[in-house]
């Protein structure tokens, strides 16, 4: 059964402050104690002590060894010298303050403390985890930091890669924990990372008119979602992959369900998406985590009560006497203790924020690493100059209109699909071209040309059609490489009329020059055609061979000259002149056969 904070004597609050296991000196006049705890937050505490003597011009307690930063501290709270631990951590800082008023001068020492988990919040890191589950990654990261114990619930999916980029360990852990539907709870030097505990018996029970000081609660519909769908792009299958949420089990509070409240907005499905490929099981966990956050945000509020350490993060708080809309077991999301002027008050927050941790806190490093104000998104540039890079980096000078429409310009690197040492593609834009710029690290000093764009003023060489049949390249001097997707033809052409055509449609390869010379290969054979001479020349042998027959024909003279000319017929040899024929030699003439017939 839930216990009321009034079940014990609460007329005499007492406390202990221990540093390195030893109670602070009895004569230290503690002005106030403040302890702040919250889910997905690092617990903190603040102790204010009267210190400083203007006559001695000294702050004795401050300069003592009692409150040196880094020392371990514990704060116990209770009544009648029976205390329970309310905070455990380390001293982070001390500060002194002097206040003057009509009543004189008051000076004080403030000691600020944090849970050991604060060590995870300092220093941005980047690293790659391969073939790991989220729980394994989180366990590994926490294990690198001394002084922090941990309990991490197991996750199921093994990621091929998880990358922590330029963020603190704390921010990275929170982000990955949330996606798995987990909460992170600092518990006095130990991190508990698991799904919210939303069932069981509440340890603390409160009743309106009996044991509360202040109370505020809100039943809110806009945070409630009917269902959640998460999508990612499956590049292998070239289609969207989806994960659907299932209704979570949550704490029983109010006679109105989250699903009923979701009908106020009426959105059938809340969708989230990413362009990267994610496994279907990951998408489902993501969707479930979002719907769970929504349900735990149904009722949010706080209640102030006489001091009690029964209120613990991530447990249930039984509320009675607040009507059917708010009665039930609230989920405790924050606990604060205030001890001041002999009074101990505990403030309990319930209900979670429906937003992701990354929506509430800026976890990324600033644009341009904070070196100067960054530039976001892609920008337009106008090419100003392509040569004489003063640094010899082969960059292009561009004007960026949003920075300066026409001025000295900024040198931009040119992105290529293939660029290596002395090799690669070589296509520079023309002066006056409109280009798209990205910026390294969002730093406006370091643009990169990602590509050029067409527009009404800078038109393409061809007009697009619905079938997208024509592709190609046309240079400034009108040299062309054109692909006809419809007829499957590739054409290479110069402005002077020299052209090579490879055509599947005509089943041919044709070469033509500006002098009307032509070579054509087709299903009819090979044609060499010239309005003038054709010369075939070889430094070695020249062979003409055909399976069927060889015909040499000329409307003019035909001559065959060589040191030795051999004419050989496997069957018959005929030499004939329509008008006359001559067989002649400066030396011997031999005519030989089985029978020689003359005339």
Coordinates of C-alpha atoms in Angstrom, one line a residue:
X1 CA 0.0 0.0 0.0
X2 CA 1.2 3.5 -0.8
X3 CA 2.6 5.5 2.1
X4 CA 1.7 9.1 2.9
X5 CA 4.5 11.5 3.8
X6 CA 2.6 12.3 7.0
X7 CA 3.1 8.7 8.3
X8 CA 6.2 9.9 10.1
X9 CA 6.9 12.8 12.4
X10 CA 7.7 15.8 10.1
X11 CA 7.9 18.5 12.7
X12 CA 11.7 18.5 12.8
X13 CA 13.6 18.2 9.5
X14 CA 17.2 17.2 9.8
X15 CA 20.0 16.6 7.4
X16 CA 23.6 15.5 6.9
X17 CA 26.1 16.7 4.4
X18 CA 29.1 14.3 4.1
X19 CA 32.2 15.1 2.1
X20 CA 34.5 12.1 1.4
X21 CA 32.4 10.1 3.9
X22 CA 32.8 12.6 6.7
X23 CA 30.1 14.9 8.0
X24 CA 30.8 18.6 7.7
X25 CA 31.6 20.5 10.9
X26 CA 28.6 21.1 13.2
X27 CA 29.3 24.8 13.4
X28 CA 28.9 25.3 9.6
X29 CA 25.7 27.3 9.3
X30 CA 23.9 25.8 6.3
X31 CA 21.6 28.4 4.8
X32 CA 19.8 26.1 2.3
X33 CA 20.0 22.8 0.5
X34 CA 18.6 22.2 -3.0
X35 CA 18.5 18.8 -4.7
X36 CA 17.3 18.5 -8.3
X37 CA 16.7 15.1 -10.0
X38 CA 15.1 14.3 -13.3
X39 CA 14.7 11.6 -15.9
X40 CA 17.1 12.0 -18.8
X41 CA 19.0 14.6 -16.7
X42 CA 22.1 14.6 -14.6
X43 CA 21.2 15.1 -10.9
X44 CA 22.5 18.2 -9.2
X45 CA 22.6 19.6 -5.7
X46 CA 23.4 23.0 -4.2
X47 CA 24.4 23.8 -0.6
X48 CA 24.6 27.4 0.6
X49 CA 26.6 28.0 3.8
X50 CA 27.2 31.3 5.7
X51 CA 30.8 32.1 5.2
X52 CA 33.1 35.2 5.2
X53 CA 34.3 37.6 7.8
X54 CA 34.7 41.2 6.7
X55 CA 36.8 41.9 9.9
X56 CA 39.2 39.2 9.1
X57 CA 38.8 39.7 5.3
X58 CA 38.6 36.0 4.9
X59 CA 36.3 33.1 3.8
X60 CA 37.4 30.4 6.1
X61 CA 35.1 27.6 4.9
X62 CA 35.8 28.3 1.3
X63 CA 39.5 28.0 1.7
X64 CA 39.3 24.9 3.9
X65 CA 39.8 21.4 2.5
X66 CA 36.1 20.5 3.0
X67 CA 34.7 21.6 -0.3
X68 CA 37.4 21.1 -2.9
X69 CA 36.0 20.5 -6.4
X70 CA 36.2 16.8 -7.2
X71 CA 35.4 15.7 -3.6
X72 CA 32.7 13.1 -3.2
X73 CA 29.6 14.4 -1.4
X74 CA 26.4 12.9 0.0
X75 CA 23.3 14.6 1.3
X76 CA 20.9 12.8 3.6
X77 CA 17.5 14.2 4.5
X78 CA 15.0 13.1 7.1
X79 CA 13.4 14.0 10.4
X80 CA 14.5 13.8 14.0
X81 CA 18.0 12.7 13.0
X82 CA 16.7 9.7 11.0
X83 CA 17.8 10.5 7.5
X84 CA 17.9 8.7 4.1
X85 CA 20.2 9.5 1.2
X86 CA 18.7 12.1 -1.1
X87 CA 21.8 12.8 -3.2
X88 CA 25.2 11.4 -4.0
X89 CA 27.8 12.9 -6.3
X90 CA 30.9 15.1 -6.6
X91 CA 31.5 18.8 -5.9
X92 CA 31.7 20.7 -9.2
X93 CA 32.3 24.2 -8.0
X94 CA 32.2 26.7 -5.2
X95 CA 31.4 30.4 -5.3
X96 CA 31.2 33.2 -2.8
X97 CA 28.8 36.1 -2.7
X98 CA 28.5 39.2 -0.7
X99 CA 25.1 41.0 -0.3
X100 CA 24.7 44.4 1.4
X101 CA 21.3 45.5 2.8
X102 CA 19.8 47.8 5.4
X103 CA 20.4 44.9 7.9
X104 CA 24.1 44.8 7.2
X105 CA 26.4 42.7 5.0
X106 CA 25.7 39.0 4.4
X107 CA 28.2 36.7 2.7
X108 CA 27.8 33.1 1.7
X109 CA 29.5 30.1 0.1
X110 CA 27.6 28.1 -2.5
X111 CA 28.7 24.6 -3.2
X112 CA 27.4 23.1 -6.5
X113 CA 27.4 19.3 -7.0
X114 CA 26.5 16.9 -9.7
X115 CA 26.0 13.2 -10.1
X116 CA 29.1 11.3 -11.3
X117 CA 27.3 11.0 -14.7
X118 CA 28.3 14.7 -15.3
X119 CA 31.6 13.3 -16.6
X120 CA 29.7 12.0 -19.6
X121 CA 28.5 15.5 -20.6
X122 CA 31.9 17.2 -21.3
X123 CA 33.9 16.8 -24.5
X124 CA 32.6 16.1 -28.0
X125 CA 33.7 12.8 -29.4
X126 CA 33.5 11.0 -32.8
X127 CA 33.9 7.2 -33.2
X128 CA 32.6 4.2 -35.1
X129 CA 31.0 1.1 -33.6
X130 CA 30.8 -1.9 -35.8
X131 CA 28.4 -4.9 -35.5
X132 CA 27.1 -3.8 -32.1
X133 CA 23.8 -3.6 -30.3
X134 CA 22.7 -0.2 -28.8
X135 CA 23.0 -1.7 -25.3
X136 CA 26.5 -2.9 -26.0
X137 CA 27.6 0.5 -27.3
X138 CA 26.0 2.3 -24.3
X139 CA 27.6 -0.1 -21.8
X140 CA 31.0 0.3 -23.5
X141 CA 30.8 4.1 -23.4
X142 CA 29.8 4.3 -19.8
X143 CA 32.5 1.7 -18.9
X144 CA 35.2 4.1 -20.1
X145 CA 34.3 6.6 -17.4
X146 CA 35.5 6.0 -13.8
X147 CA 33.1 6.4 -10.9
X148 CA 29.9 5.4 -12.7
X149 CA 28.1 2.1 -12.2
X150 CA 25.5 1.0 -14.7
X151 CA 22.6 -1.2 -15.5
X152 CA 21.6 -1.2 -19.2
X153 CA 18.7 -3.3 -20.4
X154 CA 19.5 -5.4 -23.4
X155 CA 18.5 -4.4 -26.9
X156 CA 18.0 -6.9 -29.7
X157 CA 19.1 -5.5 -33.0
X158 CA 22.8 -5.7 -34.1
X159 CA 23.7 -2.6 -36.2
X160 CA 26.3 -3.0 -38.9
X161 CA 27.6 0.4 -37.9
X162 CA 26.7 3.1 -35.3
X163 CA 28.6 6.4 -35.5
X164 CA 28.9 8.8 -32.7
X165 CA 29.8 12.1 -34.4
X166 CA 31.0 15.3 -32.6
X167 CA 28.7 15.0 -29.6
X168 CA 29.1 14.2 -25.9
X169 CA 28.8 10.7 -24.6
X170 CA 25.8 11.8 -22.6
X171 CA 23.9 13.2 -25.6
X172 CA 24.8 10.1 -27.7
X173 CA 23.6 7.7 -24.9
X174 CA 20.3 9.7 -24.5
X175 CA 19.6 9.7 -28.2
X176 CA 20.2 5.9 -28.6
X177 CA 18.3 5.1 -25.4
X178 CA 15.2 7.1 -26.4
X179 CA 15.0 5.4 -29.8
X180 CA 14.8 2.0 -28.0
X181 CA 12.0 3.3 -25.7
X182 CA 14.4 3.6 -22.7
X183 CA 14.7 6.3 -20.1
X184 CA 18.0 7.3 -18.4
X185 CA 17.9 7.7 -14.7
X186 CA 20.8 8.8 -12.5
X187 CA 20.6 7.0 -9.2
X188 CA 23.3 8.3 -6.9
X189 CA 26.3 7.3 -8.9
X190 CA 24.6 4.6 -11.0
X191 CA 22.9 4.9 -14.4
X192 CA 19.8 2.8 -14.9
X193 CA 18.9 2.6 -18.6
X194 CA 15.8 0.7 -19.4
X195 CA 12.1 0.9 -20.4
X196 CA 10.0 2.9 -18.0
X197 CA 8.5 0.9 -15.1
X198 CA 4.8 1.7 -15.4
X199 CA 3.3 -1.0 -13.3
X200 CA 3.5 -2.3 -9.8
X201 CA 2.8 -0.7 -6.4
X202 CA 3.4 3.0 -5.8
X203 CA 5.6 3.6 -2.8
X204 CA 4.2 7.1 -2.1
X205 CA 0.5 8.0 -2.0
X206 CA -1.0 11.5 -1.9
X207 CA -4.5 12.7 -1.1
X208 CA -6.0 16.1 -1.8
X209 CA -6.8 17.9 1.4
X210 CA -4.5 15.6 3.4
X211 CA -0.9 15.7 2.6
X212 CA -0.2 18.1 -0.3
X213 CA 1.0 21.7 -0.3
X214 CA 0.7 22.7 -4.0
X215 CA -0.7 20.7 -6.9
X216 CA -1.0 21.3 -10.6
X217 CA -1.8 18.9 -13.4
X218 CA -2.8 19.1 -17.0
X219 CA -4.6 16.6 -19.2
X220 CA -3.5 17.5 -22.7
X221 CA -4.8 16.2 -26.0
X222 CA -2.3 17.7 -28.6
X223 CA 0.5 15.4 -27.3
X224 CA -1.6 12.3 -27.9
X225 CA -1.2 10.3 -31.1
X226 CA -3.5 7.6 -32.5
X227 CA -0.7 5.6 -34.0
X228 CA 2.9 6.1 -35.3
X229 CA 4.5 4.9 -38.5
X230 CA 8.2 5.1 -39.2
X231 CA 9.5 4.9 -42.8
X232 CA 12.9 4.5 -44.3
X233 CA 14.2 4.1 -47.9
X234 CA 15.2 0.6 -48.8
X235 CA 17.9 1.2 -51.5
X236 CA 18.1 -2.5 -52.3
X237 CA 14.4 -2.9 -53.1
X238 CA 13.9 0.7 -54.2
X239 CA 10.9 1.2 -52.0
X240 CA 9.8 2.5 -48.6
X241 CA 10.0 0.2 -45.7
X242 CA 7.7 0.8 -42.7
X243 CA 7.4 0.0 -39.0
X244 CA 4.1 0.4 -37.2
X245 CA 3.6 1.1 -33.5
X246 CA 1.6 -1.0 -31.1
X247 CA -0.3 0.5 -28.2
X248 CA 2.0 0.5 -25.2
X249 CA 1.3 -0.5 -21.6
X250 CA 1.4 2.6 -19.5
X251 CA 0.6 3.7 -15.9
X252 CA -3.1 3.7 -15.0
X253 CA -4.1 7.3 -14.5
X254 CA -7.3 9.1 -15.5
X255 CA -10.5 7.7 -16.9
X256 CA -9.7 9.0 -20.4
X257 CA -7.2 7.1 -22.4
X258 CA -4.5 8.6 -24.6
X259 CA -6.1 7.1 -27.7
X260 CA -9.4 8.8 -26.9
X261 CA -7.6 12.1 -26.4
X262 CA -5.9 11.6 -29.8
X263 CA -9.3 11.8 -31.5
X264 CA -9.4 15.5 -30.6
X265 CA -6.8 16.3 -33.2
X266 CA -7.9 13.4 -35.3
X267 CA -4.6 12.6 -37.0
X268 CA -4.9 8.9 -38.0
X269 CA -1.2 8.2 -38.2
X270 CA 1.8 10.3 -37.0
X271 CA 4.6 9.7 -39.5
X272 CA 8.4 9.9 -39.1
X273 CA 10.9 9.1 -41.8
X274 CA 14.5 8.9 -42.8
X275 CA 16.2 8.5 -46.1
X276 CA 18.8 6.0 -44.8
X277 CA 18.1 2.3 -44.9
X278 CA 16.9 1.0 -41.5
X279 CA 15.9 -2.5 -40.6
X280 CA 12.1 -3.1 -40.2
X281 CA 12.6 -4.0 -36.5
X282 CA 14.4 -0.7 -35.9
X283 CA 11.6 1.2 -37.5
X284 CA 9.1 -0.6 -35.3
X285 CA 11.1 0.2 -32.1
X286 CA 11.3 3.8 -33.2
X287 CA 7.6 4.0 -33.7
X288 CA 6.9 2.3 -30.4
X289 CA 9.2 4.7 -28.6
X290 CA 7.4 7.7 -30.0
X291 CA 4.0 6.4 -29.1
X292 CA 5.2 5.5 -25.6
X293 CA 6.5 9.1 -25.1
X294 CA 3.1 10.4 -26.2
X295 CA 1.2 8.3 -23.7
X296 CA 3.5 9.2 -20.8
X297 CA 2.9 12.9 -21.7
X298 CA -0.9 12.5 -21.4
X299 CA -0.9 14.1 -17.9
X300 CA 1.9 16.4 -16.8
X301 CA 2.2 18.4 -13.6
X302 CA 3.8 18.6 -10.2
X303 CA 2.9 18.3 -6.5
X304 CA 4.6 19.8 -3.5
X305 CA 4.5 17.9 -0.3
X306 CA 6.3 17.8 3.1
X307 CA 9.8 16.5 2.6
X308 CA 10.0 12.8 1.8
X309 CA 12.6 10.5 0.2
X310 CA 9.9 8.0 -0.8
X311 CA 9.6 9.8 -4.1
X312 CA 12.0 8.3 -6.6
X313 CA 12.6 8.8 -10.3
X314 CA 10.9 6.4 -12.6
X315 CA 8.5 5.0 -10.0
X316 CA 4.7 5.5 -9.5
X317 CA 3.0 8.1 -7.4
X318 CA -0.6 7.3 -6.2
X319 CA -2.9 10.3 -6.5
X320 CA -6.2 10.4 -4.7
X321 CA -9.0 13.0 -4.4
X322 CA -8.2 14.8 -7.6
X323 CA -11.2 13.6 -9.5
X324 CA -11.6 10.8 -12.1
X325 CA -9.6 12.8 -14.7
X326 CA -6.4 12.9 -12.6
X327 CA -6.6 10.1 -10.0
X328 CA -4.4 7.1 -10.4
X329 CA -0.8 6.2 -10.6
X330 CA 1.3 9.1 -12.0
X331 CA 4.8 8.4 -13.5
X332 CA 7.4 10.3 -11.5
X333 CA 9.7 12.2 -13.9
X334 CA 11.4 14.7 -11.5
X335 CA 12.1 15.1 -7.8
X336 CA 13.5 18.2 -6.0
X337 CA 14.2 18.7 -2.4
X338 CA 14.4 22.1 -0.8
X339 CA 15.6 22.6 2.8
X340 CA 15.5 26.3 4.0
X341 CA 14.8 28.0 7.2
X342 CA 14.1 24.7 9.0
X343 CA 11.5 23.6 6.4
X344 CA 11.9 20.6 4.0
X345 CA 9.7 20.6 1.0
X346 CA 9.7 18.0 -1.8
X347 CA 8.4 18.9 -5.3
X348 CA 7.5 15.9 -7.5
X349 CA 7.0 16.2 -11.2
X350 CA 5.1 13.6 -13.1
X351 CA 4.6 12.8 -16.8
X352 CA 7.3 12.9 -19.5
X353 CA 7.9 15.4 -22.3
X354 CA 6.5 14.1 -25.6
X355 CA 9.5 15.6 -27.5
X356 CA 12.7 13.8 -28.2
X357 CA 15.8 14.8 -26.3
X358 CA 17.4 16.1 -29.5
X359 CA 14.3 18.4 -30.0
X360 CA 14.7 19.9 -26.6
X361 CA 18.5 20.3 -26.5
X362 CA 20.9 21.3 -29.2
X363 CA 23.3 18.3 -29.2
X364 CA 25.1 19.1 -32.5
X365 CA 28.1 21.4 -32.5
X366 CA 27.5 24.8 -33.9
X367 CA 27.8 25.5 -37.6
X368 CA 31.4 26.1 -38.8
X369 CA 32.4 24.7 -35.4
X370 CA 31.6 28.1 -34.0
X371 CA 34.6 29.7 -35.7
X372 CA 32.2 32.2 -37.3
X373 CA 28.5 32.3 -38.0
X374 CA 27.8 29.4 -40.3
X375 CA 25.9 29.2 -43.6
X376 CA 23.2 26.6 -43.9
X377 CA 21.8 24.7 -46.8
X378 CA 22.8 24.8 -50.5
X379 CA 23.5 28.3 -52.0
X380 CA 23.6 29.7 -55.5
X381 CA 26.9 31.0 -57.0
X382 CA 27.8 32.8 -60.2
X383 CA 31.0 31.8 -61.9
X384 CA 33.4 34.7 -62.1
X385 CA 36.7 33.3 -63.1
X386 CA 38.1 29.8 -63.7
X387 CA 41.8 30.4 -64.0
X388 CA 44.7 31.8 -62.0
X389 CA 43.8 30.4 -58.6
X390 CA 46.3 32.3 -56.3
X391 CA 46.8 29.2 -54.2
X392 CA 47.2 26.8 -57.1
X393 CA 44.3 24.7 -55.9
X394 CA 42.5 24.6 -59.3
X395 CA 39.5 26.4 -57.8
X396 CA 36.8 28.5 -59.4
X397 CA 36.0 32.1 -58.3
X398 CA 32.3 32.6 -57.7
X399 CA 30.1 35.4 -56.5
X400 CA 27.6 34.2 -53.9
X401 CA 24.6 36.6 -54.3
X402 CA 23.3 36.2 -50.7
X403 CA 26.8 37.2 -49.4
X404 CA 27.8 39.8 -52.0
X405 CA 26.1 40.0 -55.4
X406 CA 29.1 41.3 -57.2
X407 CA 32.4 41.7 -55.4
X408 CA 35.7 40.1 -54.9
X409 CA 34.2 36.7 -55.0
X410 CA 35.1 33.5 -53.1
X411 CA 37.3 30.7 -54.4
X412 CA 35.4 27.4 -54.5
X413 CA 36.6 23.9 -55.1
X414 CA 35.1 22.1 -58.0
X415 CA 33.5 18.7 -57.3
X416 CA 34.1 16.0 -60.0
X417 CA 32.9 12.5 -60.4
X418 CA 36.5 11.4 -61.0
X419 CA 39.5 13.4 -60.0
X420 CA 42.9 11.9 -59.3
X421 CA 46.6 12.8 -59.7
X422 CA 47.0 13.8 -63.4
X423 CA 43.9 11.8 -64.4
X424 CA 40.1 12.2 -64.2
X425 CA 37.4 14.1 -65.9
X426 CA 38.0 17.7 -66.8
X427 CA 35.0 19.9 -67.2
X428 CA 35.1 23.4 -65.8
X429 CA 32.0 25.7 -65.9
X430 CA 31.8 28.8 -68.0
X431 CA 32.1 32.3 -66.7
X432 CA 28.6 33.5 -65.9
X433 CA 27.2 30.0 -65.2
X434 CA 24.9 29.5 -62.3
X435 CA 26.2 26.8 -59.9
X436 CA 25.1 25.1 -56.7
X437 CA 27.3 25.5 -53.7
X438 CA 27.8 23.4 -50.6
X439 CA 30.0 24.6 -47.8
X440 CA 32.5 22.4 -45.9
X441 CA 31.4 22.3 -42.2
X442 CA 28.9 25.0 -43.0
X443 CA 31.8 27.4 -43.2
X444 CA 31.1 30.3 -45.6
X445 CA 34.8 30.6 -46.4
X446 CA 35.0 27.1 -48.0
X447 CA 32.4 26.5 -50.8
X448 CA 32.4 23.5 -53.1
X449 CA 30.7 23.6 -56.5
X450 CA 28.4 20.6 -56.6
X451 CA 27.0 21.2 -60.1
X452 CA 25.6 23.7 -62.6
X453 CA 21.9 24.4 -63.2
X454 CA 19.7 25.5 -66.1
X455 CA 17.1 28.2 -66.1
X456 CA 15.1 30.5 -68.3
X457 CA 18.2 32.5 -69.0
X458 CA 20.7 29.7 -69.2
X459 CA 18.8 27.1 -71.3
X460 CA 19.9 23.5 -72.1
X461 CA 20.9 22.5 -75.7
X462 CA 17.7 20.4 -76.0
X463 CA 14.2 20.7 -74.7
X464 CA 13.2 17.9 -72.3
X465 CA 10.3 15.6 -73.4
X466 CA 8.2 13.3 -71.3
X467 CA 10.0 10.2 -72.5
X468 CA 13.5 11.7 -71.8
X469 CA 14.8 10.4 -75.1
X470 CA 17.8 12.7 -75.6
X471 CA 20.9 12.9 -73.4
X472 CA 24.3 14.2 -74.2
X473 CA 26.9 16.9 -73.9
X474 CA 27.4 20.1 -76.0
X475 CA 30.5 22.2 -75.5
X476 CA 30.8 25.9 -75.8
X477 CA 32.1 25.6 -79.4
X478 CA 29.1 23.2 -80.2
X479 CA 31.1 20.0 -80.2
X480 CA 28.5 17.3 -79.4
X481 CA 28.2 13.9 -77.8
X482 CA 24.5 12.9 -78.1
X483 CA 22.6 9.8 -77.0
X484 CA 19.2 9.0 -78.7
X485 CA 17.5 6.6 -76.2
X486 CA 14.6 6.0 -78.6
X487 CA 16.6 4.8 -81.6
X488 CA 19.6 3.8 -79.6
X489 CA 22.0 6.1 -81.5
X490 CA 25.2 7.7 -80.3
X491 CA 26.4 10.7 -82.3
X492 CA 29.8 12.5 -81.9
X493 CA 29.9 15.7 -84.0
X494 CA 32.0 18.8 -84.5
X495 CA 30.6 22.2 -85.6
X496 CA 32.6 21.8 -88.9
X497 CA 30.5 18.7 -89.9
X498 CA 32.8 15.9 -88.8
X499 CA 30.6 13.1 -87.4
X500 CA 30.6 9.6 -86.0
X501 CA 27.3 7.8 -85.7
X502 CA 26.8 4.5 -83.9
X503 CA 23.3 3.3 -84.6
X504 CA 21.4 0.2 -83.4
X505 CA 18.4 1.5 -85.3
X506 CA 20.3 1.4 -88.7
X507 CA 22.5 -1.4 -87.5
X508 CA 25.5 0.6 -88.6
X509 CA 28.6 2.6 -87.7
X510 CA 29.2 5.6 -89.9
X511 CA 32.0 8.1 -90.0
X512 CA 31.7 11.3 -92.2
X513 CA 33.9 14.3 -92.5
X514 CA 33.4 17.8 -93.8
X515 CA 34.9 16.8 -97.1
X516 CA 32.1 14.3 -97.8
X517 CA 34.5 11.3 -97.2
X518 CA 32.5 8.4 -95.6
X519 CA 33.2 5.1 -94.0
X520 CA 30.1 3.0 -93.2
X521 CA 29.8 -0.4 -91.6
X522 CA 26.4 -2.0 -91.9
X523 CA 24.6 -5.3 -92.5
X524 CA 25.5 -4.8 -96.2
X525 CA 29.2 -4.8 -95.4
X526 CA 31.8 -1.9 -95.3
X527 CA 31.6 1.1 -97.6
X528 CA 34.5 3.5 -98.2
X529 CA 33.3 6.5 -100.2
X530 CA 35.2 9.6 -101.2
X531 CA 34.7 12.3 -103.8
X532 CA 38.5 12.2 -104.3
X533 CA 41.3 9.7 -103.8
X534 CA 41.4 6.8 -101.4
X535 CA 44.9 5.6 -100.4
X536 CA 45.6 2.4 -98.5
X537 CA 49.2 2.1 -97.3
X538 CA 51.0 -0.4 -95.1
X539 CA 54.6 -0.5 -94.0
X540 CA 54.3 -4.3 -93.9
X541 CA 52.2 -6.7 -95.9
X542 CA 48.8 -5.7 -97.4
X543 CA 46.4 -8.6 -97.9
X544 CA 43.0 -8.6 -99.6
X545 CA 41.1 -11.7 -99.0
X546 CA 37.5 -12.7 -99.7
X547 CA 35.5 -16.0 -99.4
X548 CA 33.4 -15.4 -102.5
X549 CA 35.2 -13.1 -105.0
X550 CA 37.3 -10.0 -105.3
X551 CA 36.5 -7.4 -107.9
X552 CA 38.7 -4.4 -108.8
X553 CA 37.1 -2.0 -111.2
X554 CA 37.9 1.4 -112.5
X555 CA 36.3 3.6 -115.2
X556 CA 39.8 4.8 -115.8
X557 CA 43.1 3.0 -115.9
X558 CA 44.1 0.3 -113.3
X559 CA 47.7 -0.6 -112.6
X560 CA 49.4 -3.1 -110.4
X561 CA 53.2 -2.5 -109.8
X562 CA 55.7 -4.4 -107.7
X563 CA 59.2 -5.9 -107.8
X564 CA 57.7 -9.2 -108.5
X565 CA 54.1 -9.7 -109.4
X566 CA 52.6 -13.2 -109.1
X567 CA 49.3 -14.1 -110.6
X568 CA 48.1 -17.5 -109.7
X569 CA 44.7 -19.2 -110.3
X570 CA 43.9 -22.5 -108.6
X571 CA 41.8 -23.5 -111.7
X572 CA 42.0 -21.0 -114.6
X573 CA 43.7 -17.7 -115.3
X574 CA 42.2 -15.4 -118.0
X575 CA 43.9 -12.2 -119.2
X576 CA 41.9 -10.4 -121.9
X577 CA 42.0 -7.0 -123.6
X578 CA 39.0 -5.7 -125.5
X579 CA 41.1 -3.9 -128.1
X580 CA 44.6 -5.3 -127.6
X581 CA 46.7 -7.3 -125.2
X582 CA 50.5 -7.4 -124.8
X583 CA 52.8 -9.7 -122.9
X584 CA 56.2 -8.2 -122.7
X585 CA 59.5 -8.5 -120.8
X586 CA 63.0 -7.0 -121.2
X587 CA 64.4 -10.4 -120.6
X588 CA 63.2 -13.9 -121.3
X589 CA 59.5 -14.7 -121.7
X590 CA 58.4 -18.2 -120.8
X591 CA 55.0 -19.6 -121.8
X592 CA 54.6 -23.1 -120.5
X593 CA 51.7 -25.6 -120.3
X594 CA 50.6 -29.1 -121.1
X595 CA 49.5 -27.6 -124.4
X596 CA 50.2 -24.1 -125.6
X597 CA 47.8 -22.7 -128.2
X598 CA 48.6 -19.5 -130.0
X599 CA 45.7 -18.2 -132.2

